[in-house]
Coordinates of C-alpha atoms in Angstrom, one line a residue:
Chain A
X1 CA 4.3 9.3 -10.6
X2 CA 7.4 8.3 -12.8
X3 CA 7.8 5.8 -15.9
X4 CA 10.5 4.2 -17.5
X5 CA 11.9 5.3 -20.5
X6 CA 12.6 1.8 -21.4
X7 CA 10.9 -0.6 -19.2
X8 CA 13.1 -3.6 -17.9
X9 CA 10.2 -6.2 -19.6
X10 CA 10.8 -4.6 -22.9
X11 CA 14.6 -5.2 -22.9
X12 CA 16.0 -8.6 -22.5
X13 CA 17.5 -7.8 -19.2
X14 CA 16.9 -9.8 -16.3
X15 CA 14.3 -8.3 -13.9
X16 CA 14.1 -8.6 -9.9
X17 CA 10.5 -9.3 -8.3
X18 CA 10.1 -8.5 -4.7
X19 CA 7.2 -7.9 -2.6
X20 CA 5.8 -4.5 -1.4
X21 CA 3.0 -5.1 1.0
X22 CA 0.5 -7.6 -0.6
X23 CA 1.8 -6.6 -4.3
X24 CA 4.4 -7.9 -6.2
X25 CA 6.7 -5.5 -7.7
X26 CA 9.2 -6.1 -10.9
X27 CA 12.2 -3.8 -11.1
X28 CA 15.8 -3.5 -12.9
X29 CA 18.7 -5.2 -11.3
X30 CA 20.4 -2.1 -9.4
X31 CA 17.5 -0.4 -8.7
X32 CA 16.9 1.0 -5.5
X33 CA 13.7 0.1 -3.7
X34 CA 12.7 3.6 -3.7
X35 CA 13.0 3.9 -7.5
X36 CA 11.2 0.6 -8.0
X37 CA 8.6 1.7 -5.9
X38 CA 7.9 5.2 -7.7
X39 CA 8.1 3.3 -11.2
X40 CA 5.3 0.7 -10.3
X41 CA 2.6 3.0 -9.5
X42 CA 3.5 3.4 -5.8
X43 CA 3.5 6.7 -4.2
X44 CA 3.4 6.4 -0.7
X45 CA 6.1 4.4 1.3
X46 CA 5.3 5.3 5.0
X47 CA 3.0 7.6 7.2
X48 CA 4.8 9.8 10.0
X49 CA 4.4 9.2 13.6
X50 CA 3.2 12.4 14.8
X51 CA 0.1 13.0 12.1
X52 CA 0.1 9.9 10.4
X53 CA 0.6 12.0 7.3
X54 CA 1.4 9.9 4.1
X55 CA 5.2 10.5 2.8
X56 CA 7.1 9.3 -0.5
X57 CA 10.3 9.5 -1.5
X58 CA 11.8 13.1 -1.6
X59 CA 15.3 13.6 -2.3
X60 CA 16.5 10.2 -3.3
X61 CA 20.0 10.5 -2.0
X62 CA 20.1 9.5 1.6
X63 CA 19.4 12.7 3.0
X64 CA 15.6 13.5 4.0
X65 CA 14.6 10.0 5.2
X66 CA 11.1 10.3 4.0
X67 CA 11.5 7.0 2.2
X68 CA 11.9 4.8 5.5
X69 CA 10.3 1.2 5.0
X70 CA 10.4 -2.1 6.4
X71 CA 12.7 -4.6 4.7
X72 CA 12.9 -8.1 5.7
X73 CA 11.7 -7.1 8.9
X74 CA 14.1 -4.4 9.4
X75 CA 12.1 -1.0 10.3
X76 CA 13.8 2.4 9.4
X77 CA 15.5 1.4 6.1
X78 CA 16.2 4.3 3.7
X79 CA 14.3 2.8 0.6
X80 CA 16.6 5.3 -1.8
X81 CA 19.8 3.7 -0.1
X82 CA 19.0 0.0 -0.7
X83 CA 19.2 -2.1 -3.7
X84 CA 16.4 -4.5 -4.9
X85 CA 16.7 -8.1 -4.1
X86 CA 14.9 -11.3 -5.7
X87 CA 12.6 -12.3 -3.0
X88 CA 12.7 -9.2 -0.7
X89 CA 9.8 -8.1 1.3
X90 CA 9.4 -4.5 1.5
X91 CA 6.4 -3.1 4.0
X92 CA 5.0 0.6 4.3
X93 CA 5.9 2.1 7.8
X94 CA 3.3 3.2 9.5
X95 CA 3.8 5.6 12.2
X96 CA 6.9 5.1 14.6
X97 CA 9.3 2.7 13.5
X98 CA 8.7 -0.9 15.3
X99 CA 11.3 -2.0 18.0
X100 CA 12.9 -5.3 16.9
X101 CA 15.1 -7.5 19.3
Chain B
X1 CA 41.4 -1.4 14.8
X2 CA 43.3 -1.5 11.6
X3 CA 44.9 2.0 11.0
X4 CA 44.9 3.4 7.5
X5 CA 47.1 6.1 6.1
X6 CA 44.3 7.8 4.2
X7 CA 40.8 7.3 4.0
X8 CA 38.5 9.4 1.7
X9 CA 34.6 9.6 2.0
X10 CA 32.6 9.8 -1.0
X11 CA 33.2 9.1 -4.7
X12 CA 32.3 12.5 -6.3
X13 CA 34.7 14.2 -8.2
X14 CA 36.2 15.3 -5.1
X15 CA 36.7 12.0 -3.7
X16 CA 37.9 10.3 -6.9
X17 CA 40.3 13.1 -7.7
X18 CA 41.6 12.8 -4.1
X19 CA 42.2 9.0 -4.5
X20 CA 44.1 9.2 -7.9
X21 CA 46.4 11.8 -6.7
X22 CA 47.0 10.2 -3.2
X23 CA 48.1 7.0 -5.3
X24 CA 50.4 9.3 -7.2
X25 CA 52.3 10.1 -4.4
X26 CA 52.6 6.4 -3.0
X27 CA 49.5 6.3 -0.6
X28 CA 47.0 3.5 -1.0
X29 CA 43.8 5.2 0.1
X30 CA 40.8 3.3 1.3
X31 CA 37.7 5.1 -0.3
X32 CA 34.3 4.5 1.1
X33 CA 30.9 5.4 -0.4
X34 CA 27.3 5.1 0.5
X35 CA 26.4 4.5 -3.1
X36 CA 26.6 0.8 -4.8
X37 CA 27.9 2.5 -7.9
X38 CA 31.1 5.5 -8.0
X39 CA 30.3 9.1 -9.4
X40 CA 28.8 10.7 -6.6
X41 CA 25.6 12.7 -7.3
X42 CA 27.0 14.5 -10.6
X43 CA 28.3 11.4 -12.3
X44 CA 25.7 8.9 -10.1
X45 CA 25.2 5.5 -12.0
X46 CA 27.6 6.4 -15.1
X47 CA 28.5 2.8 -15.6
X48 CA 25.3 1.3 -15.5
X49 CA 22.7 4.2 -16.5
X50 CA 20.0 2.6 -18.6
X51 CA 20.0 6.0 -20.3
X52 CA 22.6 5.0 -23.5
X53 CA 21.7 8.0 -25.7
X54 CA 24.5 10.0 -24.6
X55 CA 23.2 13.2 -25.8
X56 CA 19.8 13.2 -23.0
X57 CA 22.4 13.3 -19.8
X58 CA 24.9 15.4 -21.9
X59 CA 28.9 15.5 -22.3
X60 CA 29.5 16.9 -18.8
X61 CA 28.0 14.0 -17.4
X62 CA 30.0 11.5 -19.3
X63 CA 33.3 13.5 -18.6
X64 CA 33.3 11.7 -15.3
X65 CA 34.1 8.4 -17.3
X66 CA 38.2 9.0 -16.7
X67 CA 37.6 9.5 -12.7
X68 CA 35.9 6.8 -12.4
X69 CA 38.4 4.8 -14.6
X70 CA 40.9 6.4 -12.1
X71 CA 39.4 5.4 -8.8
X72 CA 39.2 1.6 -10.2
X73 CA 42.9 1.2 -9.8
X74 CA 43.1 -2.3 -8.1
X75 CA 45.8 -0.2 -5.7
X76 CA 43.1 1.5 -4.0
X77 CA 40.6 -0.1 -1.5
X78 CA 37.6 1.3 -2.9
X79 CA 34.4 0.2 -0.9
X80 CA 31.0 0.8 -2.3
X81 CA 27.7 0.5 -0.4
X82 CA 29.1 1.2 2.9
X83 CA 27.6 3.5 5.1
X84 CA 29.7 5.8 7.8
X85 CA 27.9 6.0 11.0
X86 CA 30.4 7.5 13.0
X87 CA 33.5 9.8 12.9
X88 CA 35.5 10.6 16.0
X89 CA 38.1 13.7 16.2
X90 CA 40.7 10.9 16.6
X91 CA 40.0 9.8 13.4
X92 CA 38.0 6.4 14.1
X93 CA 35.4 5.7 11.5
X94 CA 32.5 3.5 11.9
X95 CA 31.5 1.6 9.0
X96 CA 28.7 -0.5 8.1
X97 CA 28.3 -2.7 5.2
X98 CA 25.9 -5.6 4.3
X99 CA 24.6 -5.8 8.1
X100 CA 28.2 -6.1 9.2
X101 CA 29.5 -2.8 11.3
X102 CA 33.6 -2.6 11.9
X103 CA 35.6 0.4 13.0
X104 CA 38.6 1.6 11.0
X105 CA 41.3 4.3 12.0
X106 CA 42.8 6.9 9.5
X107 CA 45.9 9.0 10.0
X108 CA 44.3 11.2 7.6
X109 CA 40.9 11.6 6.1
X110 CA 39.5 13.6 3.2
X111 CA 35.8 14.1 3.4
X112 CA 34.7 14.3 0.0
X113 CA 30.6 14.1 1.3
X114 CA 29.4 16.9 -1.4
X115 CA 26.4 18.9 -1.4
X116 CA 22.5 18.6 -0.5
X117 CA 19.7 20.6 -2.3
X118 CA 18.7 23.6 -0.2
X119 CA 15.3 23.0 1.5
X120 CA 12.4 25.0 -0.2
X121 CA 10.0 24.9 2.4
X122 CA 6.8 25.8 0.8
X123 CA 2.9 25.0 1.8
X124 CA 2.5 21.5 0.5
X125 CA 5.9 20.6 0.1
X126 CA 5.7 17.3 2.3
X127 CA 2.7 16.0 -0.2
X128 CA 3.8 12.7 -1.8
X129 CA 4.3 13.9 -5.6
X130 CA 6.6 17.0 -4.5
X131 CA 10.1 16.0 -4.7
X132 CA 13.5 17.8 -5.8
X133 CA 15.0 18.4 -9.1
X134 CA 18.1 16.3 -7.8
X135 CA 15.8 13.6 -6.9
X136 CA 14.2 13.6 -10.4
X137 CA 17.8 13.8 -12.0
X138 CA 18.8 10.9 -9.8
X139 CA 15.9 8.6 -11.2
X140 CA 16.7 9.6 -14.7
X141 CA 20.4 8.9 -14.3
X142 CA 20.0 5.8 -12.0
X143 CA 16.6 4.4 -13.4
X144 CA 16.2 6.1 -16.6
X145 CA 12.7 7.2 -14.7
X146 CA 11.1 10.2 -15.8
X147 CA 7.8 11.8 -14.5
X148 CA 4.8 10.1 -16.0
X149 CA 2.6 13.2 -16.7
X150 CA 3.4 16.6 -17.5
X151 CA 5.6 18.1 -14.8
X152 CA 6.2 21.4 -13.0
X153 CA 9.7 22.6 -12.0
X154 CA 9.6 25.3 -9.7
X155 CA 12.5 27.3 -8.1
X156 CA 16.0 28.6 -9.5
X157 CA 19.5 27.3 -10.3
X158 CA 21.5 25.8 -12.5
X159 CA 20.3 22.4 -11.9
X160 CA 16.8 23.4 -12.4
X161 CA 17.4 24.4 -16.0
X162 CA 19.8 21.4 -16.7
X163 CA 17.3 18.8 -15.4
X164 CA 14.6 20.8 -18.0
X165 CA 16.7 20.3 -20.7
X166 CA 17.4 16.6 -20.1
X167 CA 13.9 15.9 -19.6
X168 CA 13.2 17.9 -23.2
X169 CA 16.0 15.6 -24.8
X170 CA 14.1 12.7 -23.2
X171 CA 11.0 13.6 -24.6
X172 CA 9.4 14.2 -21.1
X173 CA 6.5 16.8 -21.2
X174 CA 7.4 19.9 -19.1
X175 CA 4.2 21.7 -18.0
X176 CA 5.8 24.6 -16.8
X177 CA 9.2 25.8 -15.3
X178 CA 8.1 28.3 -12.6
X179 CA 11.3 30.5 -12.0
X180 CA 11.7 32.0 -8.7
X181 CA 14.7 34.0 -9.5
X182 CA 13.6 37.6 -8.3
X183 CA 13.5 40.1 -11.4
X184 CA 15.8 42.6 -9.9
X185 CA 18.5 39.6 -9.5
X186 CA 19.6 39.9 -13.3
X187 CA 20.5 43.3 -13.0
X188 CA 22.4 42.8 -9.6
X189 CA 24.3 39.9 -11.3
X190 CA 25.6 42.0 -14.4
X191 CA 28.5 43.3 -12.3
X192 CA 29.9 39.7 -11.9
X193 CA 29.4 39.1 -15.3
X194 CA 33.1 40.4 -16.3
X195 CA 34.6 38.1 -13.4
X196 CA 32.4 35.4 -14.6
X197 CA 33.8 35.6 -18.1
X198 CA 37.0 33.9 -16.9
X199 CA 34.8 30.8 -16.9
X200 CA 33.3 31.6 -20.1
X201 CA 32.7 28.1 -21.0
X202 CA 30.4 27.6 -18.1
X203 CA 28.5 30.5 -18.7
X204 CA 27.9 29.8 -22.3
X205 CA 26.6 26.4 -21.4
X206 CA 24.0 28.1 -19.3
X207 CA 23.1 30.2 -21.7
X208 CA 22.9 27.5 -24.1
X209 CA 20.5 25.6 -21.7
X210 CA 18.1 28.5 -21.7
X211 CA 18.2 28.7 -25.4
X212 CA 17.5 25.4 -25.7
X213 CA 14.2 25.4 -23.4
X214 CA 13.2 28.4 -25.2
X215 CA 13.8 27.1 -28.7
X216 CA 11.5 24.0 -27.9
X217 CA 8.8 26.5 -26.6
X218 CA 8.6 25.4 -22.7
X219 CA 6.3 27.4 -20.9
X220 CA 8.8 29.6 -18.6
X221 CA 7.3 31.6 -15.9
X222 CA 9.5 34.0 -14.7
X223 CA 9.3 36.3 -11.6
X224 CA 7.1 33.9 -9.5
X225 CA 6.6 35.2 -5.9
X226 CA 4.5 32.7 -4.2
X227 CA 4.2 29.0 -4.5
X228 CA 2.0 26.1 -3.1
X229 CA 1.4 22.6 -3.8
X230 CA -2.2 21.2 -2.8
X231 CA -3.8 18.0 -3.0
X232 CA -5.8 15.3 -0.6
X233 CA -3.2 12.7 0.2
X234 CA -1.0 13.6 -2.8
X235 CA -0.3 16.3 -4.9
X236 CA -3.0 17.4 -7.4
X237 CA -2.2 21.1 -8.2
X238 CA 0.2 23.5 -7.9
X239 CA -0.6 27.2 -7.4
X240 CA 1.7 30.3 -7.9
X241 CA 1.7 33.9 -8.1
X242 CA 3.7 36.3 -10.2
X243 CA 5.3 39.4 -9.2
X244 CA 3.0 42.4 -9.6
X245 CA -0.2 40.3 -10.1
X246 CA -2.3 39.0 -6.9
X247 CA -4.0 36.2 -8.5
X248 CA -3.2 32.8 -8.0
X249 CA -2.8 30.7 -11.1
X250 CA -3.2 26.8 -11.2
X251 CA -1.8 23.9 -12.9
X252 CA -3.0 20.3 -12.4
X253 CA -0.2 17.7 -12.2
X254 CA 0.9 14.9 -10.0
X255 CA 4.5 15.6 -9.8
X256 CA 6.2 18.8 -8.7
X257 CA 10.2 19.2 -8.5
X258 CA 11.7 21.7 -6.4
X259 CA 15.0 23.4 -6.4
X260 CA 16.9 26.3 -5.1
X261 CA 20.4 25.4 -5.4
X262 CA 22.7 23.3 -3.4
X263 CA 24.4 24.0 0.0
X264 CA 27.3 22.0 1.6
X265 CA 26.4 18.7 3.5
X266 CA 28.2 19.5 6.8
X267 CA 26.4 16.5 8.9
X268 CA 29.6 15.0 9.4
X269 CA 31.8 18.4 9.7
X270 CA 29.4 19.3 12.1
X271 CA 29.1 15.9 14.4
X272 CA 33.0 16.0 15.0
X273 CA 32.4 19.7 15.8
X274 CA 34.8 21.3 13.0
X275 CA 34.5 24.9 13.3
X276 CA 32.0 26.2 10.7
X277 CA 31.3 29.7 9.3
X278 CA 28.0 31.5 7.7
X279 CA 29.0 32.2 4.1
X280 CA 26.7 35.1 3.4
X281 CA 27.1 35.1 -0.2
X282 CA 26.1 31.5 -0.4
X283 CA 23.8 31.7 2.6
X284 CA 25.0 28.4 3.9
X285 CA 27.3 27.0 6.6
X286 CA 30.5 25.6 5.7
X287 CA 33.8 24.3 7.6
X288 CA 36.6 26.6 7.8
X289 CA 39.3 25.5 5.9
X290 CA 43.0 26.2 5.5
X291 CA 44.9 26.3 1.8
X292 CA 45.2 22.4 1.9
X293 CA 41.6 22.2 2.6
X294 CA 42.5 21.1 6.2
X295 CA 39.7 21.8 9.1
X296 CA 40.6 22.7 12.3
X297 CA 40.7 19.4 13.5
X298 CA 44.4 17.5 12.6
X299 CA 44.4 15.0 9.9
X300 CA 40.8 15.8 8.5
X301 CA 40.4 17.7 5.4
X302 CA 37.4 18.5 3.3
X303 CA 37.4 18.5 -0.6
X304 CA 34.5 19.3 -3.0
X305 CA 31.1 21.0 -2.4
X306 CA 31.3 19.8 1.4
X307 CA 33.4 22.9 2.2
X308 CA 31.6 25.4 0.1
X309 CA 29.8 25.1 -3.2
X310 CA 32.3 25.3 -6.0
X311 CA 30.6 22.8 -8.7
X312 CA 31.9 19.6 -10.4
X313 CA 35.2 20.7 -11.9
X314 CA 36.3 22.7 -9.4
X315 CA 35.3 19.9 -6.9
X316 CA 38.0 17.7 -8.8
X317 CA 40.5 20.1 -8.7
X318 CA 40.2 20.5 -4.8
X319 CA 40.3 16.5 -4.5
X320 CA 43.6 16.8 -6.3
X321 CA 44.5 19.6 -3.7
X322 CA 43.4 17.7 -0.8
X323 CA 45.3 14.3 -2.1
X324 CA 48.5 16.6 -2.1
X325 CA 47.6 17.7 1.4
X326 CA 47.4 14.1 2.4
X327 CA 50.9 13.3 0.7
X328 CA 52.4 16.3 2.8
X329 CA 50.6 15.6 6.0
X330 CA 51.8 11.8 5.6
X331 CA 55.5 12.8 4.8
X332 CA 55.3 11.7 0.9
X333 CA 56.0 15.2 0.0
X334 CA 57.9 18.2 1.1
X335 CA 56.2 21.2 1.8
X336 CA 58.2 22.8 -1.3
X337 CA 57.4 19.9 -3.7
X338 CA 53.7 19.8 -2.9
X339 CA 53.4 23.7 -3.1
X340 CA 54.8 23.5 -6.3
X341 CA 52.3 20.8 -7.7
X342 CA 49.5 22.7 -6.2
X343 CA 50.4 26.0 -8.0
X344 CA 48.7 25.2 -11.5
X345 CA 45.6 23.3 -10.0
X346 CA 45.4 26.5 -7.5
X347 CA 45.1 28.7 -10.8
X348 CA 42.8 26.6 -12.7
X349 CA 40.4 26.6 -9.5
X350 CA 40.6 30.1 -9.4
X351 CA 39.4 30.5 -13.2
X352 CA 36.8 27.7 -12.4
X353 CA 35.4 29.4 -9.4
X354 CA 35.2 32.9 -11.0
X355 CA 32.0 32.1 -12.0
X356 CA 30.6 31.7 -8.2
X357 CA 30.0 35.4 -7.3
X358 CA 27.8 35.3 -10.6
X359 CA 25.8 32.7 -9.9
X360 CA 25.4 33.2 -6.6
X361 CA 23.8 36.7 -6.8
X362 CA 21.6 35.3 -9.5
X363 CA 20.2 32.6 -7.9
X364 CA 20.3 33.7 -4.1
X365 CA 17.1 32.6 -3.1
X366 CA 15.0 35.2 -1.9
X367 CA 13.8 35.4 1.9
X368 CA 10.2 34.3 1.5
X369 CA 11.6 31.0 -0.2
X370 CA 14.0 30.2 2.7
X371 CA 11.5 31.1 6.0
X372 CA 8.5 29.0 5.9
X373 CA 5.3 30.8 6.5
X374 CA 3.7 30.1 10.2
X375 CA 1.5 27.4 8.6
X376 CA 4.3 25.5 6.6
X377 CA 6.6 22.8 8.1
X378 CA 10.0 23.6 8.6
X379 CA 11.0 20.3 10.1
X380 CA 9.4 17.5 8.0
X381 CA 10.3 14.3 10.2
X382 CA 8.7 16.2 13.6
X383 CA 6.3 18.3 11.8
X384 CA 7.2 21.8 13.2
X385 CA 6.0 24.6 11.2
X386 CA 7.7 27.7 10.8
X387 CA 5.4 29.5 13.1
X388 CA 6.2 27.3 16.1
X389 CA 9.6 28.0 15.8
X390 CA 9.1 31.6 15.6
X391 CA 6.8 31.1 19.0
X392 CA 9.9 29.6 20.3
X393 CA 12.1 32.6 19.6
X394 CA 9.3 34.8 21.3
X395 CA 9.5 32.5 24.3
X396 CA 13.5 33.3 24.3
X397 CA 15.0 30.5 22.3
X398 CA 18.1 32.0 20.9
X399 CA 19.2 28.9 19.1
X400 CA 18.3 25.7 17.2
X401 CA 19.5 23.5 20.1
X402 CA 16.8 25.3 22.4
X403 CA 14.1 24.9 20.1
X404 CA 15.0 21.4 19.4
X405 CA 14.3 20.7 23.2
X406 CA 11.2 22.2 23.3
X407 CA 9.6 21.3 20.0
X408 CA 11.5 18.3 18.7
X409 CA 12.3 20.2 15.7
X410 CA 15.5 18.6 14.3
X411 CA 15.3 15.3 16.4
X412 CA 13.4 13.2 13.8
X413 CA 15.2 10.4 11.6
X414 CA 16.8 13.1 9.0
X415 CA 18.3 14.6 12.3
X416 CA 18.2 17.9 11.2
X417 CA 19.5 17.5 8.0
X418 CA 16.2 19.0 6.0
X419 CA 15.5 21.5 8.7
X420 CA 18.8 22.6 9.9
X421 CA 19.7 25.9 7.9
X422 CA 15.9 26.9 7.7
X423 CA 15.7 26.7 11.6
X424 CA 19.0 28.8 12.0
X425 CA 17.9 31.4 9.5
X426 CA 14.3 31.5 11.2
X427 CA 15.4 32.1 14.5
X428 CA 18.3 34.3 13.1
X429 CA 15.4 36.6 11.5
X430 CA 12.9 36.6 14.4
X431 CA 15.5 37.3 17.1
X432 CA 17.4 40.0 14.8
X433 CA 20.6 38.3 15.1
X434 CA 23.0 37.0 12.7
X435 CA 23.0 33.4 11.7
X436 CA 26.4 33.0 13.1
X437 CA 25.5 34.0 16.4
X438 CA 22.3 31.8 16.3
X439 CA 24.5 28.7 15.5
X440 CA 23.5 25.4 14.4
X441 CA 22.4 21.9 16.0
X442 CA 25.1 19.8 18.0
X443 CA 25.1 16.6 15.8
X444 CA 25.9 13.2 17.4
X445 CA 26.7 9.6 15.7
X446 CA 25.2 7.4 14.6
X447 CA 25.1 9.3 11.5
X448 CA 22.7 6.7 9.9
X449 CA 20.4 4.1 11.4
X450 CA 22.3 1.1 13.0
X451 CA 20.8 -1.8 15.0
X452 CA 22.3 -2.6 18.4
X453 CA 22.9 -5.8 17.0
X454 CA 25.2 -4.9 14.3
X455 CA 26.8 -2.4 17.1
X456 CA 27.6 -5.2 19.5
X457 CA 29.2 -7.2 16.7
X458 CA 31.4 -4.4 15.6
X459 CA 32.7 -4.3 19.4
X460 CA 32.9 -8.1 19.8
X461 CA 35.5 -8.0 16.6
X462 CA 36.9 -4.5 17.4

């Protein structure tokens, strides 16, 4: 798990608030979703389609696709490549991504 | 479809230097970058990092400021947070920004898409809590985030040591550095020291890092010969063996950061089917490039680590060369003028990269770190083990496209990025043939996920 050298609440900066599953997460503007999760005590973001094994962000640079989550209903979003937005709804991606129309 | 003179992909040192050089010669480039802020991985988040104490990330990091300033010239059409999902040999580029897809075309393209970390497939490397040193550094630079509990760093290479010192300066507790550099490597690398002395400043920086870690009393365990990550559902402990000792040793930790060097990210050059060769010195694939860093596809060049690992400073120099190459190709410079202009850059480049043979030998990962054992996952996405790949070889698979068909290895969301090099090496080893003969995955667009709706919109407007 990760902690911030200076928590956003401790500085006078604005914070971004979003939902991760049933949880409210606070982040710094400009954070990626993956960074926000890792600094909020959330260590698992999806399970694999093959064996349902838990996975977490691994490379943080868009290469490994381990941090796939659902963002505002869109599955297969790389959490390390998307910035947090106020009011965003992020969900763990369980197994294979959902097909959306 | 709009046609631009020059499109540059990536804003690491190579991409930014290429853009500035092109502009100097009357070309107004479009610069595409996936990240929301310029700098690539090396200067990541430089303009907005919460890490304000400059000595934590070090002067090499902050030296990226001038390149970023150059990129911000209003004449440069810089497009951050834009994903490239397609590139064709006719230089058509598919872009995605904010749910909006479009196609553009370019007369000349410079790919400055950089490097990725070499996978380090040890038992347990898919457990949450196991990440890479690069990811640790990205979290530090972009979010000012550091491991909460004492962290274990394992592997080899300059980045591992740099991250350790950055953590040290930030007050992060390091439980241990498990150094996998084989003991005989130090002697083998010695003969390259005289050559490396041409770039003495980089060599001294490395020595400085080691000294800083030693003085701080960081537990640095050398000659690590086996490593595994264990835990139920997430990482709980790291186990290792040292050369000459058959006993496993253990450390409890929730965070393990792995690293064994970087390799060119060839995803896009592969997808357009540039000619690639296996570099036995660097143990990696790289596109074959000419003196202006052009690939075998007309109008497509590669600058920086994506064309073979050279490091940040040399990547910037290659960016300059590729910028000159673009000016030459677009008729803004004569061959004579560009050659003349390139000469001092080539000289500086040769001096800077003189350290590579030393680093390549010293930090060449041993076979056991590149070829996963039978029970360890090679392909993280489709969960295919080293043993399954070997069994496919026994059944007659000569190359990765065959194992892909039979096992789905390389067919998951990462499209082979994480297992590609491992599978090529595994099959070469099992079949007793060269990696070159074994080959690599055939890659296809889209390079990144795009929905049918987004795609349809691009078609309507194209």
